Short mmCIF file of C-alpha atoms and ligand atoms in Angstrom, two decimals:
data_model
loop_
_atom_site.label_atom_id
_atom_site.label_comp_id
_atom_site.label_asym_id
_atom_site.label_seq_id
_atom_site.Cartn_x
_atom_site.Cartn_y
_atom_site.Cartn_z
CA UNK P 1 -10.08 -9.08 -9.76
CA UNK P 2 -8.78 -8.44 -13.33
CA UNK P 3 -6.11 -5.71 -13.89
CA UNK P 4 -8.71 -3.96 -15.77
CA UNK P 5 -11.00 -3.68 -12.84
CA UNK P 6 -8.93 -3.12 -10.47
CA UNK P 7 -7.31 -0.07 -12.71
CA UNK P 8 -11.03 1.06 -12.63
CA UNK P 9 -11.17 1.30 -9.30
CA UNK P 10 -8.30 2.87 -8.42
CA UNK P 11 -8.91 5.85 -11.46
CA UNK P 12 -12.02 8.23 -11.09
CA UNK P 13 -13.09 8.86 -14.56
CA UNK P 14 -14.14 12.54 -13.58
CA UNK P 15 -10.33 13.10 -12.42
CA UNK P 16 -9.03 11.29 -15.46
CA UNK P 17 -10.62 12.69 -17.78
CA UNK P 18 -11.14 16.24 -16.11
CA UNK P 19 -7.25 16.44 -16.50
CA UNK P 20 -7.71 16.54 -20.18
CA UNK P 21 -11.15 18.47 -20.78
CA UNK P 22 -12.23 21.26 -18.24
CA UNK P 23 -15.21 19.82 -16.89
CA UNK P 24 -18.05 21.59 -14.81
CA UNK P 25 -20.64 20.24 -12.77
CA UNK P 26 -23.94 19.58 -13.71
CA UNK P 27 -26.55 17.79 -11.21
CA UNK P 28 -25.27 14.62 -11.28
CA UNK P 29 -22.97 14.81 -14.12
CA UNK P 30 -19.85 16.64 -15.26
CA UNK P 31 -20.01 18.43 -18.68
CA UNK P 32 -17.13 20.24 -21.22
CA UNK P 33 -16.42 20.83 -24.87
CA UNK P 34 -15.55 17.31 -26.53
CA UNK P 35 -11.83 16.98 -27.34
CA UNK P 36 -12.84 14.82 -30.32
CA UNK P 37 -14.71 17.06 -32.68
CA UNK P 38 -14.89 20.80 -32.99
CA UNK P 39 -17.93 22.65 -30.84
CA UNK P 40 -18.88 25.66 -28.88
CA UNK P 41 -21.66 24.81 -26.70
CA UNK P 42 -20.52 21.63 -24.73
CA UNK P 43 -21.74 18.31 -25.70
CA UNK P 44 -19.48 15.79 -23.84
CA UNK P 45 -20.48 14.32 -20.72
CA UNK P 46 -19.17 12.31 -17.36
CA UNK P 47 -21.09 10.32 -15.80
CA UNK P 48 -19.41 9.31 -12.39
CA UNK P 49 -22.32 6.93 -11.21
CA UNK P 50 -20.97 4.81 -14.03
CA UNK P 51 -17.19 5.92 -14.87
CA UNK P 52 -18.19 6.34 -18.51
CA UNK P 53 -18.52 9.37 -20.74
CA UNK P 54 -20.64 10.35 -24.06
CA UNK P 55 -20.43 13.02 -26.23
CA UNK P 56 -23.90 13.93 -27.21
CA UNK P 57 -22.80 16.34 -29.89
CA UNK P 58 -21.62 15.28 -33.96
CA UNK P 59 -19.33 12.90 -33.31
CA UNK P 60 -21.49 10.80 -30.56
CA UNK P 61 -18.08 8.61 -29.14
CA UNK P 62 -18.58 7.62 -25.71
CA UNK P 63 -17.18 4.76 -23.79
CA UNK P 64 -15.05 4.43 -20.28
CA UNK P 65 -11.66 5.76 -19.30
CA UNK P 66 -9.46 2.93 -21.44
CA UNK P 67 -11.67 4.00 -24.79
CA UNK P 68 -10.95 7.80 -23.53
CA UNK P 69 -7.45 7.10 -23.29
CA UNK P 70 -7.05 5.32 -26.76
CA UNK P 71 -9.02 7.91 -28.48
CA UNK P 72 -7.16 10.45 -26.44
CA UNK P 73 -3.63 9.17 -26.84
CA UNK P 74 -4.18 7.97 -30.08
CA UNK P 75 -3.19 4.46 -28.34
CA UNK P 76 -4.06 0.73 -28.52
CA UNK P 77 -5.63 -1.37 -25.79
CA UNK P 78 -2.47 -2.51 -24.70
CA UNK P 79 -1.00 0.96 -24.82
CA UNK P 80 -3.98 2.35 -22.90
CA UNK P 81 -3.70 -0.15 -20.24
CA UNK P 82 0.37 0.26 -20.18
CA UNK P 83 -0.25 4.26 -19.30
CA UNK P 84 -3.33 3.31 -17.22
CA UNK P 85 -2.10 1.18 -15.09
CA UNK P 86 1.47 3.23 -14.47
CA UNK P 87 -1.18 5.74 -13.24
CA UNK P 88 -2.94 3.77 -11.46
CA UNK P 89 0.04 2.06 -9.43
CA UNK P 90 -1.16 -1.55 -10.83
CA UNK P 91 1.48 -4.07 -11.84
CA UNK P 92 0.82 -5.35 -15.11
CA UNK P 93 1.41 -9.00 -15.06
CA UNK P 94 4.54 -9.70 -16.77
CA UNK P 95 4.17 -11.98 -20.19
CA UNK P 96 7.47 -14.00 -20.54
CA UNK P 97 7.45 -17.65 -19.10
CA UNK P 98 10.52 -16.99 -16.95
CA UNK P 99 8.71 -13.61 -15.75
CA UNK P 100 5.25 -16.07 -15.02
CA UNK P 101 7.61 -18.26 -12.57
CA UNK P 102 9.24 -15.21 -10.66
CA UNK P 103 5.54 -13.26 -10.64
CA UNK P 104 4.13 -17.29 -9.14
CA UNK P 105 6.77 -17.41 -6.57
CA UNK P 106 5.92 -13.50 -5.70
CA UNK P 107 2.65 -14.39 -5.42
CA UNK P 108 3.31 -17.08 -2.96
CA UNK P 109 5.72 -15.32 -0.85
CA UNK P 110 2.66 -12.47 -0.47
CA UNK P 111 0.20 -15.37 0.66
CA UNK P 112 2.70 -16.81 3.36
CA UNK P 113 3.00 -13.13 4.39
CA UNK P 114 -0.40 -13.15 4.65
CA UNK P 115 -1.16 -16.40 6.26
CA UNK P 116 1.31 -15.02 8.82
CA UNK P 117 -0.55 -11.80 9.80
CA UNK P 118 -3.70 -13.79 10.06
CA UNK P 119 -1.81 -15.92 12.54
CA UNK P 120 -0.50 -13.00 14.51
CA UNK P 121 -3.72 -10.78 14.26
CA UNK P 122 -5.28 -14.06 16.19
CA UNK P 123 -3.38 -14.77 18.28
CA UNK P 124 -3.37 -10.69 19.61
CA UNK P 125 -7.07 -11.00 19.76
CA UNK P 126 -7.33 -14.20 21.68
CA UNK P 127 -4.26 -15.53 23.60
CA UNK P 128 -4.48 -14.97 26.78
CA UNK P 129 -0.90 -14.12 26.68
CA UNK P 130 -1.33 -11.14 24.11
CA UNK P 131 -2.66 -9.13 27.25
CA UNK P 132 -0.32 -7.16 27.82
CA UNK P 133 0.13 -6.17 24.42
CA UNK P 134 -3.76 -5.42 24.39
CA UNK P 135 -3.08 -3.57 27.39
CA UNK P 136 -0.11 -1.43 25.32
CA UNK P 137 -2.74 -1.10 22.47
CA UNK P 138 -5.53 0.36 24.72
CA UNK P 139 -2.98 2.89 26.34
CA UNK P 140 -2.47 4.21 23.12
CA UNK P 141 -5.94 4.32 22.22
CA UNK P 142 -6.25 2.75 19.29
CA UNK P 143 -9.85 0.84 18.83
CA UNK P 144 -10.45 -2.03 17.80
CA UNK P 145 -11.52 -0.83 14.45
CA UNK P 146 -7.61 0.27 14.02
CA UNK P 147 -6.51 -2.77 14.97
CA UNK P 148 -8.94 -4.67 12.33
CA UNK P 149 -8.14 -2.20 9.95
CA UNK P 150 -4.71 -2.76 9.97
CA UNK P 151 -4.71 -6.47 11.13
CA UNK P 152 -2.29 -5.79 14.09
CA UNK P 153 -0.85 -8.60 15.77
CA UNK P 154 1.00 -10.13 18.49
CA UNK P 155 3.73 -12.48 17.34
CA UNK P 156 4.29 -15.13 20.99
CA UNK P 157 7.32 -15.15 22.84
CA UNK P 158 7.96 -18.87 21.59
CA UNK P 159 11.03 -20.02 19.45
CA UNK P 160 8.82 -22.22 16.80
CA UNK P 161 5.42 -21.39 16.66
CA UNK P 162 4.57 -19.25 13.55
CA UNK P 163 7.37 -21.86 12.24
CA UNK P 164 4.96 -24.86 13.27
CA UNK P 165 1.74 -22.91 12.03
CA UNK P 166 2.76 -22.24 8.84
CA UNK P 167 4.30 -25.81 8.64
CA UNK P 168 0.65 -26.65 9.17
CA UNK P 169 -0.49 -24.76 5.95
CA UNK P 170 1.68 -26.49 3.94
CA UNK P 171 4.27 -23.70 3.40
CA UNK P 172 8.15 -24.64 3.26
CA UNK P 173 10.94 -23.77 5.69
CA UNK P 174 12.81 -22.77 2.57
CA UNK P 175 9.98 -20.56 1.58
CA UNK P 176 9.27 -19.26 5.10
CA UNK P 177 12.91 -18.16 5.68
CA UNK P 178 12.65 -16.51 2.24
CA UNK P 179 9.94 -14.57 3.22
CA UNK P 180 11.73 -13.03 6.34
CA UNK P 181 9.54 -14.64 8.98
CA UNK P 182 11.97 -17.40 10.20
CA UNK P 183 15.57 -16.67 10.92
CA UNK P 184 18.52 -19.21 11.44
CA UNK P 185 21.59 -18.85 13.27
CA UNK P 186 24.94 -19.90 12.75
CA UNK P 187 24.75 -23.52 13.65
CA UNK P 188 21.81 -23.85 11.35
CA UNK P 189 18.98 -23.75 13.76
CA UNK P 190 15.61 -22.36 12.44
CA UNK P 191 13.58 -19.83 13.92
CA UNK P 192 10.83 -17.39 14.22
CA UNK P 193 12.38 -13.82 13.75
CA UNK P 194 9.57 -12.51 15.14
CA UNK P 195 9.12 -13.08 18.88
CA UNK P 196 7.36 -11.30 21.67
CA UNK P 197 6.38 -8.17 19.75
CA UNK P 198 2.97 -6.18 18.79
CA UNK P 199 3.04 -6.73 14.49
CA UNK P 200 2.68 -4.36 12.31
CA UNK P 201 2.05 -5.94 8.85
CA UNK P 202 3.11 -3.53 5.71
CA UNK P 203 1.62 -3.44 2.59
CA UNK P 204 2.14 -2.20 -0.60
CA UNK P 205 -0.36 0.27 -3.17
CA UNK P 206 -1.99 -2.48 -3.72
CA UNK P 207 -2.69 -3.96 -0.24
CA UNK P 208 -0.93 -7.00 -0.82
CA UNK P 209 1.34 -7.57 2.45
CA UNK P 210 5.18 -7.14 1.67
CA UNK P 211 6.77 -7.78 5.06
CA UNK P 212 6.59 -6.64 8.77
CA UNK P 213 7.57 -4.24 11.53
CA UNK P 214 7.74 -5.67 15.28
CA UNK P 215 7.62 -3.99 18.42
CA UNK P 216 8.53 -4.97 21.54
CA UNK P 217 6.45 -3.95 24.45
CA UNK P 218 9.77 -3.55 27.05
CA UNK P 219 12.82 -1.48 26.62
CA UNK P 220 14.80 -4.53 25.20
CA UNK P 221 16.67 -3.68 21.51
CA UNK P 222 15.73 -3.04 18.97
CA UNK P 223 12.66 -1.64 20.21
CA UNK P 224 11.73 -2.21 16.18
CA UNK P 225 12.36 -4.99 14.37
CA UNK P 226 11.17 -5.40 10.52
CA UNK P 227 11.71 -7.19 7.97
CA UNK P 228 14.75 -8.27 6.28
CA UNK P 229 15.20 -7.11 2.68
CA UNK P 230 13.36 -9.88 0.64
CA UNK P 231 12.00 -10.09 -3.00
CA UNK P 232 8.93 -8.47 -2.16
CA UNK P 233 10.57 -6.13 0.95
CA UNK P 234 12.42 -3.32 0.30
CA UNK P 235 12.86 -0.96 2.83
CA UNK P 236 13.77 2.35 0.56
CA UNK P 237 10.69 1.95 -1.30
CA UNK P 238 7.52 0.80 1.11
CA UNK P 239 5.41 3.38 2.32
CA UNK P 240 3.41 2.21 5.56
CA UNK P 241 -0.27 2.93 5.40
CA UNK P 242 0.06 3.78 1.96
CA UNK P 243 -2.87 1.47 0.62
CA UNK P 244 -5.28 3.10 3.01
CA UNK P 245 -4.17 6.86 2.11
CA UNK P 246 -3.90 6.50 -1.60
CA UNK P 247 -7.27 7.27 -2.36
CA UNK P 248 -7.30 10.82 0.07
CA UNK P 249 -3.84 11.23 -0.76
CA UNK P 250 -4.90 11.88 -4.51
CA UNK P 251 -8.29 13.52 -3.61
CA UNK P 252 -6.90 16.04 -1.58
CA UNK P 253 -3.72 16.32 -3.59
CA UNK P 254 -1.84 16.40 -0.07
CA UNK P 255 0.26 13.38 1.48
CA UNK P 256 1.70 13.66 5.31
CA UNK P 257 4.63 11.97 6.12
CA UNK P 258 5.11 10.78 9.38
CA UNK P 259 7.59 8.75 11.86
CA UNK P 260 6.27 5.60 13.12
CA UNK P 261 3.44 3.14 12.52
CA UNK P 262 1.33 3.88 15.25
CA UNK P 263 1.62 8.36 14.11
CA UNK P 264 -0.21 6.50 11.06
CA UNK P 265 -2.64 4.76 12.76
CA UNK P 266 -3.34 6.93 15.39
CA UNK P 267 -4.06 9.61 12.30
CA UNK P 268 -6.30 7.37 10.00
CA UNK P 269 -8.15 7.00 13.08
CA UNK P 270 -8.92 10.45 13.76
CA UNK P 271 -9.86 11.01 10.13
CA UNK P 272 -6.59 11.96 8.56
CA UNK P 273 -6.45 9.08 5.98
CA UNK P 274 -3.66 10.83 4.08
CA UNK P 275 -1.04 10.07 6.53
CA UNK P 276 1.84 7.69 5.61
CA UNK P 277 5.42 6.45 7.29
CA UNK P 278 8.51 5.36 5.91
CA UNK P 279 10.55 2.81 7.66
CA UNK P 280 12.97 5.02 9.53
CA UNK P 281 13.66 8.43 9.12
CA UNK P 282 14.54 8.57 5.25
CA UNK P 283 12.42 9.62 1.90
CA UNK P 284 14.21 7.94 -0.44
CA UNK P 285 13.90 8.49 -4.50
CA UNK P 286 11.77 5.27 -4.67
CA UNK P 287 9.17 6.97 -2.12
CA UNK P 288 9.27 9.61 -4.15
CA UNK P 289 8.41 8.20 -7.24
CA UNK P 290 5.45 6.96 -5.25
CA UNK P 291 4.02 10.21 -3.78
CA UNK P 292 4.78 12.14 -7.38
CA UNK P 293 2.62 10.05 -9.29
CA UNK P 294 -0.57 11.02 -6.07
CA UNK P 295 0.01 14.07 -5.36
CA UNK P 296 1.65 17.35 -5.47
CA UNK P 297 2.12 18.63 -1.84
CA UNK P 298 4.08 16.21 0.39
CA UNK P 299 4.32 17.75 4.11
CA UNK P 300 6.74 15.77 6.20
CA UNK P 301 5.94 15.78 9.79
CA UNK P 302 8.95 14.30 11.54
CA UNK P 303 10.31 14.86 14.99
CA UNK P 304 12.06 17.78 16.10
CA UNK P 305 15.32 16.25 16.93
CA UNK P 306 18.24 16.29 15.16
CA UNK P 307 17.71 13.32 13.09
CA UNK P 308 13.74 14.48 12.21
CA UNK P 309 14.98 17.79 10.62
CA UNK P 310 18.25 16.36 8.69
CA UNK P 311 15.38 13.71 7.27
CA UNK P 312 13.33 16.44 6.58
CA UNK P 313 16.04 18.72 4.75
CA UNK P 314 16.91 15.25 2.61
CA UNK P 315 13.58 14.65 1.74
CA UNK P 316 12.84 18.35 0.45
CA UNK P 317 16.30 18.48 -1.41
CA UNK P 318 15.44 14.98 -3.18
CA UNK P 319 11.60 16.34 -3.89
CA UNK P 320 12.91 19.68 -5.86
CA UNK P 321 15.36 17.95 -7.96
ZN1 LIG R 1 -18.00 14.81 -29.70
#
């Protein structure tokens, strides 16, 4: 999908543009004064079947949200796409040739990522030794919907089996170890980090898969195990669930913050699709920047012990500054 489309689909052209014109319903449409000539009886019409708007008044302009936005902003394409996409959450791809390799390499990193949670979502739906974690899964009542939706997995209680797997798809130890999902110790020895735990694969805005969290299904430590800080993995800044609660997050203008992945999924099931998790207990500045840009109320739901409410005081301190 092209930036531009996919900045389409993550923008509503009634909210866009309703944020700059005071629109009102009509039927099927949304109407208001045009911003770009003078009038008194209101000409200038949304159309959300199609994302586009027309002014059917004097100055007859009419277009989709990037032609609003010029017009608007008085900007360029490329300026329209620049404040577009920041709103949008989209990356823009970066231009330089240097930038190209590093955005490549990304790229790749996100596909072994993603080759691995196909692996694990497998082999939790079919090995015969994924039962018990099946058996964890049901307990908690998730269905299996939930568990499609957000491609849980089991990750085997072998040394080199995700390492022999992806071997198989042509990915590199090098790259592998890169991306978090194989480990080595101190004599050198290579293997998987992730063993014997229920997977909880965590991706960013835009759905692409940045790293993992791992549970085990005993009381060994540590009872979660994610990912280690990588290029695309960074703790402080991923929000889990968030590219399934954008969209209600912005509608509703409300994002809940919970504890753990399975608050999230346990909530998205029961129809609360604006519930989120950060990794641990922390809202950091970079989460913030996140939730800002969706949406105006941020309710943290945390625990009640100790460690829940000094999160919680944190979070609201960093939220007001
Ligand atoms: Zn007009």
């Amino acid at each position: 999908m092209s930036v531009v489309d996919e900045i389409k689909q993550r923008i509503d052209a009634v909210e866009l543009i309703g944020s700059y014109v005071p629109l009102k319903k009509t039927g099927a449409t949304y109407k208001g004064l045009c911003p770009f000539h003078s009038e008194k009886t209101p000409s200038f019409v949304v159309f959300p079947d199609s994302q586009s708007w027309h002014c059917f008044g004097a100055c007859g302009t009419g277009g989709d949200i990037f032609t609003f936005v010029m017009r608007r902003e008085n900007l360029d394409f490329a300026g329209a796409l620049k404040l577009l996409a920041q709103r949008a959450g989209v990356e823009l791809e970066p231009q330089s040739a240097g930038a190209r390799v590093q955005a490549e390499h990304l790229e790749r990193l996100r596909r072994i990522n993603s080759l691995a949670a196909g692996y694990y979502h497998e082999s939790l739906i079919s090995s015969p030794e994924a039962s018990s974690a099946r058996r964890y899964l049901e307990r908690r009542q998730l269905t299996d919907a939930s568990l499609s939706a957000f491609q849980l997995g089991w990750a085997p209680d072998e040394w080199h089996h995700l390492e022999s797997f992806l071997r198989s798809e042509g990915v590199s130890r090098e790259e592998a170890l890169e991306a978090g999902l194989l480990t080595a110790n101190e004599a050198g020895n290579v293997y998987d980090r992730f063993r014997g735990r229920i997977m909880f694969p965590i991706r960013d805005l835009q759905g692409h898969i940045v790293g993992f969290g791992g549970r085990v299904l005993d009381d060994s430590q540590p009872k979660y195990l994610n990912s280690p800080q990588t290029p695309l993995f960074d703790k402080g800044r991923v929000l889990y669930g968030i590219d399934r609660a954008h969209r209600s997050i912005r509608e509703g203008g409300t994002a809940i913050i919970v504890e753990g992945y399975m608050d999230v999924i346990a909530a998205h099931q029961c129809g609360a699709t604006n519930v989120i998790a950060c990794m641990g207990t922390a809202l950091s500045e970079a989460h913030l920047d996140v939730l800002k840009r969706l949406c105006k109320t941020m309710v943290l739901a945390l625990d009640a012990d100790e460690a829940g409410l000094r999160a919680a005081e944190r979070g609201a301190m960093a939220a007001t500054e």
